Coordinates of C-alpha atoms and ligand atoms in Angstrom, one line a residue:
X30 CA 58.3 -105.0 1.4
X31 CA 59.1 -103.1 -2.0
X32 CA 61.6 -100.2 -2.0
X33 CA 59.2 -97.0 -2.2
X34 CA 60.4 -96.5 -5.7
X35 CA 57.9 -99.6 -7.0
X36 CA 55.0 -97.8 -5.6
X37 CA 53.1 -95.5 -8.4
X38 CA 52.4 -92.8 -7.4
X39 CA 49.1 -92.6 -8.7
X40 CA 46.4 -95.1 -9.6
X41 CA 47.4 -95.7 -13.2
X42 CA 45.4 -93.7 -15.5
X43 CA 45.7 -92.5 -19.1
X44 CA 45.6 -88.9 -19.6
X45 CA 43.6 -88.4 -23.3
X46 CA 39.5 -89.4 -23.4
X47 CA 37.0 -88.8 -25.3
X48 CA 34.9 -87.1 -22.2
X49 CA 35.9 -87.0 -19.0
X50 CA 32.8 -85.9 -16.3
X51 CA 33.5 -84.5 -13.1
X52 CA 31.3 -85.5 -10.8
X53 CA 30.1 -89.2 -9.8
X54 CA 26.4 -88.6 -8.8
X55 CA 23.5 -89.8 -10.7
X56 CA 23.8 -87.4 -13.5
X57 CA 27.4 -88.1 -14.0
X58 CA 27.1 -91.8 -13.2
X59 CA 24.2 -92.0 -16.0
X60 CA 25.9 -90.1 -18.6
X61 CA 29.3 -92.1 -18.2
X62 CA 26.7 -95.5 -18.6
X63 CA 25.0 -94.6 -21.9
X64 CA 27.9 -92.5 -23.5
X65 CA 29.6 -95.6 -22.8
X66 CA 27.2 -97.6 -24.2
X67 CA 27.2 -96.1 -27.3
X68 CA 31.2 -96.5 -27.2
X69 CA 32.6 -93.1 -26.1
X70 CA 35.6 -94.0 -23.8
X71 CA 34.6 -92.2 -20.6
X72 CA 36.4 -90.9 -17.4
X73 CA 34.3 -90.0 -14.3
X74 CA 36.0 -88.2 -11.2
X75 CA 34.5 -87.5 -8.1
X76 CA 36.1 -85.7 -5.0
X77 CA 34.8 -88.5 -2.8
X78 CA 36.6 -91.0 -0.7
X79 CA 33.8 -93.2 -1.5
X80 CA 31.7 -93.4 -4.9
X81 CA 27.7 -92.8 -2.9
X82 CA 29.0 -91.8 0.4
X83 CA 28.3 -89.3 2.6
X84 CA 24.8 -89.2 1.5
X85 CA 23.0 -86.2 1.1
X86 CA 19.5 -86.8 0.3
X87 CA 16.1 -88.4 1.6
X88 CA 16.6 -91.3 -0.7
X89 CA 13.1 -91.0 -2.2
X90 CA 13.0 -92.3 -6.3
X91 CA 9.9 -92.9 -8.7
X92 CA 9.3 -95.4 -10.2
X93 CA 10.6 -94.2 -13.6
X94 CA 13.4 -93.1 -12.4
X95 CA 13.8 -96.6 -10.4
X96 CA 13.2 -98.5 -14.3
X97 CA 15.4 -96.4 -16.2
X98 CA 18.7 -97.5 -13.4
X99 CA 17.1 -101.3 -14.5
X100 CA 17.1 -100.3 -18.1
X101 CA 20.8 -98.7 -17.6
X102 CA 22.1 -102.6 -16.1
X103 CA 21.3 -102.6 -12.5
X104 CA 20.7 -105.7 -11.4
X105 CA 17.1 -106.0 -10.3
X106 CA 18.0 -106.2 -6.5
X107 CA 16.7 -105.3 -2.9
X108 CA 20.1 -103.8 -1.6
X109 CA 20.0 -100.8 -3.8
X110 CA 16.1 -100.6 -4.7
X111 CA 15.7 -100.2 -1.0
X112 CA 12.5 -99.8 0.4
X113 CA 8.9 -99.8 -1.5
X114 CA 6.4 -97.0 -1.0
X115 CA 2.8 -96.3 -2.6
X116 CA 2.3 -92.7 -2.3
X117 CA 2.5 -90.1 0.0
X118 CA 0.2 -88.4 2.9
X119 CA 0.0 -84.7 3.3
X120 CA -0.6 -83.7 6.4
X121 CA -2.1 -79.7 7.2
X122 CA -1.1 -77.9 9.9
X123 CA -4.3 -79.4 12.1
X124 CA -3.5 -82.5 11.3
X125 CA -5.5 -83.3 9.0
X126 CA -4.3 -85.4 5.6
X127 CA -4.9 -86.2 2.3
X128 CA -3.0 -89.2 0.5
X129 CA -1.9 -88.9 -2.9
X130 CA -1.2 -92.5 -4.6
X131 CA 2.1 -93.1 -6.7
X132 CA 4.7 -95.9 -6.7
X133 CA 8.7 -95.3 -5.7
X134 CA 11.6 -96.7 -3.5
X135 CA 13.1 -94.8 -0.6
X136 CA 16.4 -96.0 -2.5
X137 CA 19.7 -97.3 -0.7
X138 CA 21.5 -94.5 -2.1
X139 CA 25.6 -95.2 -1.3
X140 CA 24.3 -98.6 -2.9
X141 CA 22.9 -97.2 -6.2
X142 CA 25.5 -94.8 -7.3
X143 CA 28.1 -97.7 -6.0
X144 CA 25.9 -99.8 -8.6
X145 CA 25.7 -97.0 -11.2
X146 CA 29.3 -97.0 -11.5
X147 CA 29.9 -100.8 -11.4
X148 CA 27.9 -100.4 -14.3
X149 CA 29.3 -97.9 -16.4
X150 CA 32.5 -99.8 -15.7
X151 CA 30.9 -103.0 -17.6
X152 CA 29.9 -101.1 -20.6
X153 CA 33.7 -99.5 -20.8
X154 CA 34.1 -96.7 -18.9
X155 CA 36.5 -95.7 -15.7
X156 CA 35.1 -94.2 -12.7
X157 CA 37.5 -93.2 -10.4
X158 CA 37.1 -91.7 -6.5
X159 CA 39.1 -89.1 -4.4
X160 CA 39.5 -87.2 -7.5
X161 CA 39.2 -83.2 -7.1
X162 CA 38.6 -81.6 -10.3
X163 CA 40.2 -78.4 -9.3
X164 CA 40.0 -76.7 -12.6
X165 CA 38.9 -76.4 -16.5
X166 CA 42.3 -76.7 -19.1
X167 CA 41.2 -74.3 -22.1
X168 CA 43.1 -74.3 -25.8
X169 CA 41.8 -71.5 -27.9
X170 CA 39.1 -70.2 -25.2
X171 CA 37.4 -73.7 -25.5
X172 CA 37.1 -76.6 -22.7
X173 CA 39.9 -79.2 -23.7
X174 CA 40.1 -81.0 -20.2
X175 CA 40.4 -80.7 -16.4
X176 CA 43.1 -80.3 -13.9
X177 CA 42.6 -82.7 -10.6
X178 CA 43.6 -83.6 -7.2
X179 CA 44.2 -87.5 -6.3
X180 CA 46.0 -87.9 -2.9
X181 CA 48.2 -84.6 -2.8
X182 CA 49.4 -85.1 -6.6
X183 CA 47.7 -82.7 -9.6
X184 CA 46.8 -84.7 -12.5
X185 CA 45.6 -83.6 -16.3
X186 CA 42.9 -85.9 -18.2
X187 CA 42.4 -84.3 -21.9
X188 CA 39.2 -84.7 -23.8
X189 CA 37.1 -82.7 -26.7
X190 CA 34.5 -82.7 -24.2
X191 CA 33.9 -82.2 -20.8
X192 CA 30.9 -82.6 -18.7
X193 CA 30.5 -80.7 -15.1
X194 CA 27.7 -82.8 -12.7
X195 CA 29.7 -81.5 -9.7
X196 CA 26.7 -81.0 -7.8
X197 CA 25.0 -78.1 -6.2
X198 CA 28.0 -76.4 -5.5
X199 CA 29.8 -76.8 -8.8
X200 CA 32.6 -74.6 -9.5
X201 CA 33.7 -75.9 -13.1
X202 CA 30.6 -74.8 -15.1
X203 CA 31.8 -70.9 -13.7
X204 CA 34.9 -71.9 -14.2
X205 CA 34.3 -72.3 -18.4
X206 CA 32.9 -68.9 -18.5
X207 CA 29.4 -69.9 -18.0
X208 CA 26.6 -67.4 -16.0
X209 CA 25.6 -69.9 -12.9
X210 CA 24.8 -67.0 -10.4
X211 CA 21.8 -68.6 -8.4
X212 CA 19.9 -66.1 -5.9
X213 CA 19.3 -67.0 -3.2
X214 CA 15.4 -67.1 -2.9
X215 CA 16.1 -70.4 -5.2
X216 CA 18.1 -71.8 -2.2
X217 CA 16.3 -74.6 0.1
X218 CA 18.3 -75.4 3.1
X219 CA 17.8 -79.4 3.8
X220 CA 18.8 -81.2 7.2
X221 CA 17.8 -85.0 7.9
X222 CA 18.4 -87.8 10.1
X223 CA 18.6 -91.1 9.5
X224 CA 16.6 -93.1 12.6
X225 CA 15.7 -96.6 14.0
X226 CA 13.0 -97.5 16.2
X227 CA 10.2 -95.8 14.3
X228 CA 6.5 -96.1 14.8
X229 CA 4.6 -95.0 11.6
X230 CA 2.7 -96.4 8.5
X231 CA 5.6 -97.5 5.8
X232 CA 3.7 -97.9 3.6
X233 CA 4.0 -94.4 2.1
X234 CA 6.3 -91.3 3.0
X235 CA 4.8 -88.4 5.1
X236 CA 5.2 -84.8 4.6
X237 CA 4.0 -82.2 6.9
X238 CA 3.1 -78.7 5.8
X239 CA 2.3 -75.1 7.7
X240 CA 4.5 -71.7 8.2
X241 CA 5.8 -73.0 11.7
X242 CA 6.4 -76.4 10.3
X243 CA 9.0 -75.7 7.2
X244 CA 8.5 -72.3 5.7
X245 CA 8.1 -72.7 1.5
X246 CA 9.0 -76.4 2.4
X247 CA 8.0 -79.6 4.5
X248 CA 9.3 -81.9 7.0
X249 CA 9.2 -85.4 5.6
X250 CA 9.7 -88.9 6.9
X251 CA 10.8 -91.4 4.7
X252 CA 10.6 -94.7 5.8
X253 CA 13.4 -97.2 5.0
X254 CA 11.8 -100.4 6.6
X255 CA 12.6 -102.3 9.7
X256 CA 11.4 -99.2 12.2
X257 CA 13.8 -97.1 10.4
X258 CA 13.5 -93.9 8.3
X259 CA 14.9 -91.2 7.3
X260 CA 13.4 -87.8 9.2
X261 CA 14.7 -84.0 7.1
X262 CA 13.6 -80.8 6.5
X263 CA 13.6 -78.2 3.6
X264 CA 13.3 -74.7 4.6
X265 CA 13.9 -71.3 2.4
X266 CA 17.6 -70.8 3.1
X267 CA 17.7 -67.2 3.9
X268 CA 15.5 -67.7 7.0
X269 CA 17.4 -66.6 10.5
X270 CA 17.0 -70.1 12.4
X271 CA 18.2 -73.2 10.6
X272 CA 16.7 -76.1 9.0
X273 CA 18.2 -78.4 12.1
X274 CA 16.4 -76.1 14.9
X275 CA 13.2 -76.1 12.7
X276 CA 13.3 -80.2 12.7
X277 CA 14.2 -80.3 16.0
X278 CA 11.4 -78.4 16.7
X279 CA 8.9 -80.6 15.1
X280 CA 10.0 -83.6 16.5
X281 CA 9.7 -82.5 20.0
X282 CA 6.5 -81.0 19.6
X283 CA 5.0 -84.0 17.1
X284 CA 7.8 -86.8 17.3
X285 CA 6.3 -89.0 20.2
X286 CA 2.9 -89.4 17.5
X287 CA 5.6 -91.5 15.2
X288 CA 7.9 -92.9 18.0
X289 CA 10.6 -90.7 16.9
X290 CA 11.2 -89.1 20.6
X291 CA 13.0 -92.4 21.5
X292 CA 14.5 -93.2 18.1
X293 CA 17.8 -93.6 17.6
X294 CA 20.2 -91.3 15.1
X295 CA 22.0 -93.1 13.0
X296 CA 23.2 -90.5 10.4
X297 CA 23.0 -86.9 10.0
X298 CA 23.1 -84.9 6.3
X299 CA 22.6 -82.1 5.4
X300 CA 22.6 -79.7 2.0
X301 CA 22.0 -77.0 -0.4
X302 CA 18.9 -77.8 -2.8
X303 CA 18.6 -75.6 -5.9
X304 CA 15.0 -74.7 -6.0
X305 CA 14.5 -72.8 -9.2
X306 CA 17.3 -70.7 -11.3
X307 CA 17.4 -73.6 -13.8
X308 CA 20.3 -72.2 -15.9
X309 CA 19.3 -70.8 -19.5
X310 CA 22.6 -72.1 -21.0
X311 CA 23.8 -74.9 -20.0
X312 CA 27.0 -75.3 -22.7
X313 CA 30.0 -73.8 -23.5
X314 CA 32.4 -75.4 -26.6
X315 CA 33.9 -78.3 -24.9
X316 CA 31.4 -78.5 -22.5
X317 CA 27.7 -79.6 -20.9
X318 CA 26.3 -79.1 -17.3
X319 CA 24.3 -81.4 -16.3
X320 CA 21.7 -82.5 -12.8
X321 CA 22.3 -80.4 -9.8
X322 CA 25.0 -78.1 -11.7
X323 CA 22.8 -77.2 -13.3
X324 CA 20.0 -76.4 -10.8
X325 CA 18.0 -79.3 -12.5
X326 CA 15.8 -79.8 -9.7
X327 CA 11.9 -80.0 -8.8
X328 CA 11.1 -76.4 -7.3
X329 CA 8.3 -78.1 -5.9
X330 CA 9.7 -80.9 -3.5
X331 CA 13.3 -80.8 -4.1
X332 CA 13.4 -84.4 -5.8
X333 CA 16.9 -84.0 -8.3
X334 CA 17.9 -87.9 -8.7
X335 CA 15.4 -88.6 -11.6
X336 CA 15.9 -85.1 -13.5
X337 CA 19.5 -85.3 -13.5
X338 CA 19.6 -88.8 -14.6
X339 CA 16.8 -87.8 -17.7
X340 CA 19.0 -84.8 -18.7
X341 CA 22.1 -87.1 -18.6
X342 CA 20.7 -88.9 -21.4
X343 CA 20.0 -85.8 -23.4
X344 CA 23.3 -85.1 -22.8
X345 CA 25.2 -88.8 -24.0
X346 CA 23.0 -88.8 -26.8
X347 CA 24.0 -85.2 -27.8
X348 CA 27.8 -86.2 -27.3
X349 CA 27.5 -89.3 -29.2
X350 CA 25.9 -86.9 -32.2
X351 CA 29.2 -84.4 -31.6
X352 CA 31.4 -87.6 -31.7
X353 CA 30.2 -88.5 -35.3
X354 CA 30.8 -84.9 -36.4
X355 CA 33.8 -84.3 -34.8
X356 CA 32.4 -81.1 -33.9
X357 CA 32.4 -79.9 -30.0
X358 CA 31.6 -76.6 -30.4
X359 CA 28.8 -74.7 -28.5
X360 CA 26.8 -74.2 -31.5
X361 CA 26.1 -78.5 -31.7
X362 CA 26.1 -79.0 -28.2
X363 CA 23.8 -76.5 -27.4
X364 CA 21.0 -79.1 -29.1
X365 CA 20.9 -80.7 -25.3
X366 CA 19.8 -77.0 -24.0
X367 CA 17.4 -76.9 -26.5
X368 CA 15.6 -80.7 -26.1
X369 CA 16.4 -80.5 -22.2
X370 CA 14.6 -77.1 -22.0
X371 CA 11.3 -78.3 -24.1
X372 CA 11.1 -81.7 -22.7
X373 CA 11.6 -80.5 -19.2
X374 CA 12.6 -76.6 -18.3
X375 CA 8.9 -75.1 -19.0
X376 CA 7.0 -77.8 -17.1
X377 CA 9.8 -76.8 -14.3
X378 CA 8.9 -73.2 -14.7
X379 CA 5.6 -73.5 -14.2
X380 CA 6.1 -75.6 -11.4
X381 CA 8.0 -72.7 -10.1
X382 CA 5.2 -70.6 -10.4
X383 CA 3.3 -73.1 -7.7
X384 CA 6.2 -73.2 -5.6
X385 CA 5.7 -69.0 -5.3
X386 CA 1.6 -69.6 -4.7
X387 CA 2.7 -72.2 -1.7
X388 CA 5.1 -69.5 -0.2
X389 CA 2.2 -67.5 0.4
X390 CA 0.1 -69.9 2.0
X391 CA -0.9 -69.7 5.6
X392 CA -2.0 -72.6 7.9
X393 CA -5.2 -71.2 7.0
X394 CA -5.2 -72.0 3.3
X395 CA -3.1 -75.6 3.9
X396 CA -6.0 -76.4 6.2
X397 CA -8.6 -75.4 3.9
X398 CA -6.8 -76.9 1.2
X399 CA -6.2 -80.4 2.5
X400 CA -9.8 -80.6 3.3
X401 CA -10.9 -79.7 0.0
X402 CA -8.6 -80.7 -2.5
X403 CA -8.9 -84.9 -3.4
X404 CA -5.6 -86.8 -4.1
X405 CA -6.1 -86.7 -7.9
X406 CA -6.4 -82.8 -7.7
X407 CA -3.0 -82.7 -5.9
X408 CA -1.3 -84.4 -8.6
X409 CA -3.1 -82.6 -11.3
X410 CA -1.8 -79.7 -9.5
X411 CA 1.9 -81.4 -9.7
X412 CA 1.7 -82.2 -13.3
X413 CA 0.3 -78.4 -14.5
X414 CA -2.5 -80.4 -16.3
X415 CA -4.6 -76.9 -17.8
X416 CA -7.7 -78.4 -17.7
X417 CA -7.9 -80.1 -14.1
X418 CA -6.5 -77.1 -12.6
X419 CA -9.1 -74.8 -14.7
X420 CA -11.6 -77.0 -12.8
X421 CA -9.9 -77.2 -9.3
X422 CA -9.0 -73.2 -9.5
X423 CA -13.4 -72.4 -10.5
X424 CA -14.2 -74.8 -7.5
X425 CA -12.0 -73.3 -4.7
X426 CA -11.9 -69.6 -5.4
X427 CA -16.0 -69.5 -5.3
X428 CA -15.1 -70.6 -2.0
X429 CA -12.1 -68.7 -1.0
X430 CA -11.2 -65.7 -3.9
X431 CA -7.9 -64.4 -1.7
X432 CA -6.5 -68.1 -2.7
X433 CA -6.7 -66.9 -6.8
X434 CA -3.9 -63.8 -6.1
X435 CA -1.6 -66.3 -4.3
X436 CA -1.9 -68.6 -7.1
X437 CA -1.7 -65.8 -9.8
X438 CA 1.5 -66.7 -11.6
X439 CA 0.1 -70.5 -11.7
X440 CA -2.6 -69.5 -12.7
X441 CA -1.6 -67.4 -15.5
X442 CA 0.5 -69.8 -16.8
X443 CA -1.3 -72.9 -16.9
X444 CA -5.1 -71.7 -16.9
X445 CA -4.5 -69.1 -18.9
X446 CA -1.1 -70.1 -20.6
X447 CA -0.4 -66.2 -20.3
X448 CA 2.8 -67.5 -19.0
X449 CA 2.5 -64.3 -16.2
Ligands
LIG24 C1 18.7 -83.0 2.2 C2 18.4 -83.4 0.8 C3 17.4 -84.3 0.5 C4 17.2 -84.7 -0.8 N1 16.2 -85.6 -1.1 C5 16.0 -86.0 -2.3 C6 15.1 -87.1 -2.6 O1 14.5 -87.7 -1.7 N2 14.9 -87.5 -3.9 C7 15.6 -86.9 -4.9 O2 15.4 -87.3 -6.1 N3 16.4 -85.9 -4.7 C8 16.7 -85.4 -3.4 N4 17.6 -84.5 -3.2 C9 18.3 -83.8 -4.4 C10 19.3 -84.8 -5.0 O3 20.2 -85.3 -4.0 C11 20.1 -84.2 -6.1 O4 19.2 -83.4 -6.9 C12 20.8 -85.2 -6.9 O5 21.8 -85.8 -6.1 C13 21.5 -84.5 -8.1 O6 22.4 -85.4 -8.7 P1 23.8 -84.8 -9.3 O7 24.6 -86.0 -9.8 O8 23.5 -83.7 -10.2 O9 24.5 -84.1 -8.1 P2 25.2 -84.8 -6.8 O10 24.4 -86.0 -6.4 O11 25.4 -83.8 -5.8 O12 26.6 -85.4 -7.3 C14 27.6 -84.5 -7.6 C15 28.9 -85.3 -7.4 O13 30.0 -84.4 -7.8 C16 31.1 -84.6 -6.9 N5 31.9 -83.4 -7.0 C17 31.6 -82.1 -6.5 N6 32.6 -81.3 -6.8 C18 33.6 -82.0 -7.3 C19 34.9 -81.7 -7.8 N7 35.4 -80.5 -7.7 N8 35.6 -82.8 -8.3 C20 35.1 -84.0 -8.4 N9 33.9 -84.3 -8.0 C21 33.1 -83.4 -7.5 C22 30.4 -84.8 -5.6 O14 31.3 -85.5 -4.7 C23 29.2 -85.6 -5.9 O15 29.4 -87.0 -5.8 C24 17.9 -84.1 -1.9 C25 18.9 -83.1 -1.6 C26 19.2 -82.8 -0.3 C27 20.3 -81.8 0.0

């Protein structure tokens, strides 16, 4: 045995970069692979003992988003891809459903971000675990590098640019001076279990709607092949009883339908969702939030993975740009707020809009609505496409004209594009 003296003390690690990212989830995975690729030297740090675990999501990915981890160098494999699914069924209150098609993976998750950052390791940059980026190093009130924890030592990595994809619960974006206040009516509350011994149609995932059910959200099962699946929730987080009680609700009363009163538990997560609040600046000199951080998520279903990825590419390719100038202040790097905003923030807005409309439905109204409404009206619903829902909103308020003032801010917006 070597004297104690030969151990380092840390993983050996060079302090200067050209961007370090705190946080190894997709967004800071996907930003380390293609600023890498276009020959940045890149640091990731993530707080976890183990780059993709725990997980804390239902695993479900498009298809684009599924092509864009092949385009990035994943190889084109089972373990990670997971399980395929071709659409979804809705299911009203009475039961009822309507299925919607689409294409997508209930992904392996630990796999993919394991993958993600063998990856951006083979195209150059360093992703290294159990790192707690405790804190933002300033030089003349700009972002010049982080402080972090590895195993009870505090380490400094220097870089002209930072990026903060620490998650939903990011401290470092604050931390550079930036407004990330999120209220809490943009909150979700998720809880899910992971379970074997299934009995259900895995062909597609299943969500269930109604007040009882998941207020403002649904229960969903996701089904991961071989009997297994994974079972969760999204509720408004400022409700009294929890997302757990509400799930465990709905699987006494409805579980024995999909064998899940005799399933096994194999995992249980759990986790803030950001569901709206999309921050209006999202840079500071020295620095760019990125995916959950940055409350980059669907206010609709809660799906992040595929958002944070897309705006982590806005964001390499912005940094690349700032490399060639030299220049890191806010006034450059603000050109990722800008392009993430048009290609993305207003579509998310308006989505917000039907996310309010849906909080004020009763099982009445789901009922009504899963009846009425086909599968290609959902997702022209989805996608804010003006002049589907000019036609859907003419067919089903003739019917039911209390429906038009829940959906008044949608509406507005798309029908109208009065934006109100
Ligand atoms: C219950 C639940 C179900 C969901 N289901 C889906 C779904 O089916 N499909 C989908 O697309 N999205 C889903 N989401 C949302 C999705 O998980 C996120 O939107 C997505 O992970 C965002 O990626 P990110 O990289 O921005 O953040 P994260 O995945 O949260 O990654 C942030 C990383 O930063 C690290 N970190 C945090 N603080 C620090 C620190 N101080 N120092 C170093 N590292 C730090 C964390 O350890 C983490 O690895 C779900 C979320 C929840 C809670």
């Amino acid at each position: 045995m070597l004297p104690r003296c030969f151990y380092p003390a840390v993983v050996f690690v060079k302090s200067e970069w050209d961007v370090v990212v705190a946080g190894g989830g997709p967004a800071g995975l996907f930003f380390a692979i293609k600023a890498a690729e276009g020959g940045l030297d890149v640091l990731v740090l993530d707080k976890k003992q183990e780059i993709g675990s725990p997980v804390r999501c239902a695993e479900g990915l498009g298809v684009d988003g599924v092509n864009m981890l092949l385009n990035a160098g994943l190889p084109d494999s089972d373990g990670w891809k997971g399980w395929p699914v071709k659409g979804a069924y809705l299911y009203a209150p009475n039961g009822r459903s309507v299925r919607i098609p689409g294409n997508g993976y209930v992904v392996e998750r630990p796999i993919m971000e394991r993958e993600m950052a063998k990856a951006a390791t083979r195209k150059g940059a360093r992703v290294l675990a159990a790192h707690d980026v405790c804190d933002v190093i300033k030089e003349g009130g700009r972002v010049a590098g982080v402080r972090a924890r590895f195993l009870g030592e505090e380490r400094e990595f220097r870089a002209p640019l930072v990026i903060a994809a620490d998650g939903f619960e990011s401290l470092l974006a604050r931390k550079a001076g930036l407004n990330t206040f999120q209220p809490a009516y943009h909150v979700d509350s998720g809880f899910e279990y992971l379970m074997s011994g299934l009995d259900i149609d895995a062909d597609a995932i299943h969500l269930f709607f109604g007040r009882d059910v998941a207020p403002r959200g649904y229960v969903w099962i996701f089904p991961k092949g071989d009997n297994t699946a994974n079972v969760g929730i999204g509720i408004d987080a400022r409700l009294d009883a929890t997302a757990k009680q509400y799930l465990d609700r709905w699987i006494e009363k409805h579980g024995k339908d999909y064998g899940l009163s005799n399933a096994s538990v194999l995992e249980v997560r759990g986790g803030g969702i950001p569901v709206g609040g999309f921050l209006k600046k999202m840079t500071a000199d020295g620095l760019i939030v990125v995916g959950d951080a940055a409350h980059q998520v669907h206010p609709l279903h809660g799906g992040g993975m595929f958002l944070a990825m897309e705006a982590a590419e806005i964001a390499a390719d912005v940094a690349l740009k700032a490399f060639e100038r030299g220049d890191f202040a806010d006034s450059t790097l603000s050109e990722y707020n800008d392009r993430w905003w048009k290609l993305r923030g207003r579509s998310l807005e308006t989505a917000l809009k039907l996310r309010y409309a849906f909080e004020r439905l009763d099982d009445e109204d789901f009922n009504y609505l899963v009846d009425v409404l086909g599968s290609e009206d959902v997702l022209a619903m989805a996608e804010g496409d003006a002049g589907a829902v000019r036609s859907i909103a003419l067919r089903v308020l003739k019917d039911r004209p209390r429906l038009a003032w829940k959906f008044r801010e949608f509406i507005g917006d798309v029908v109208m594009g009065s934006g109100g």
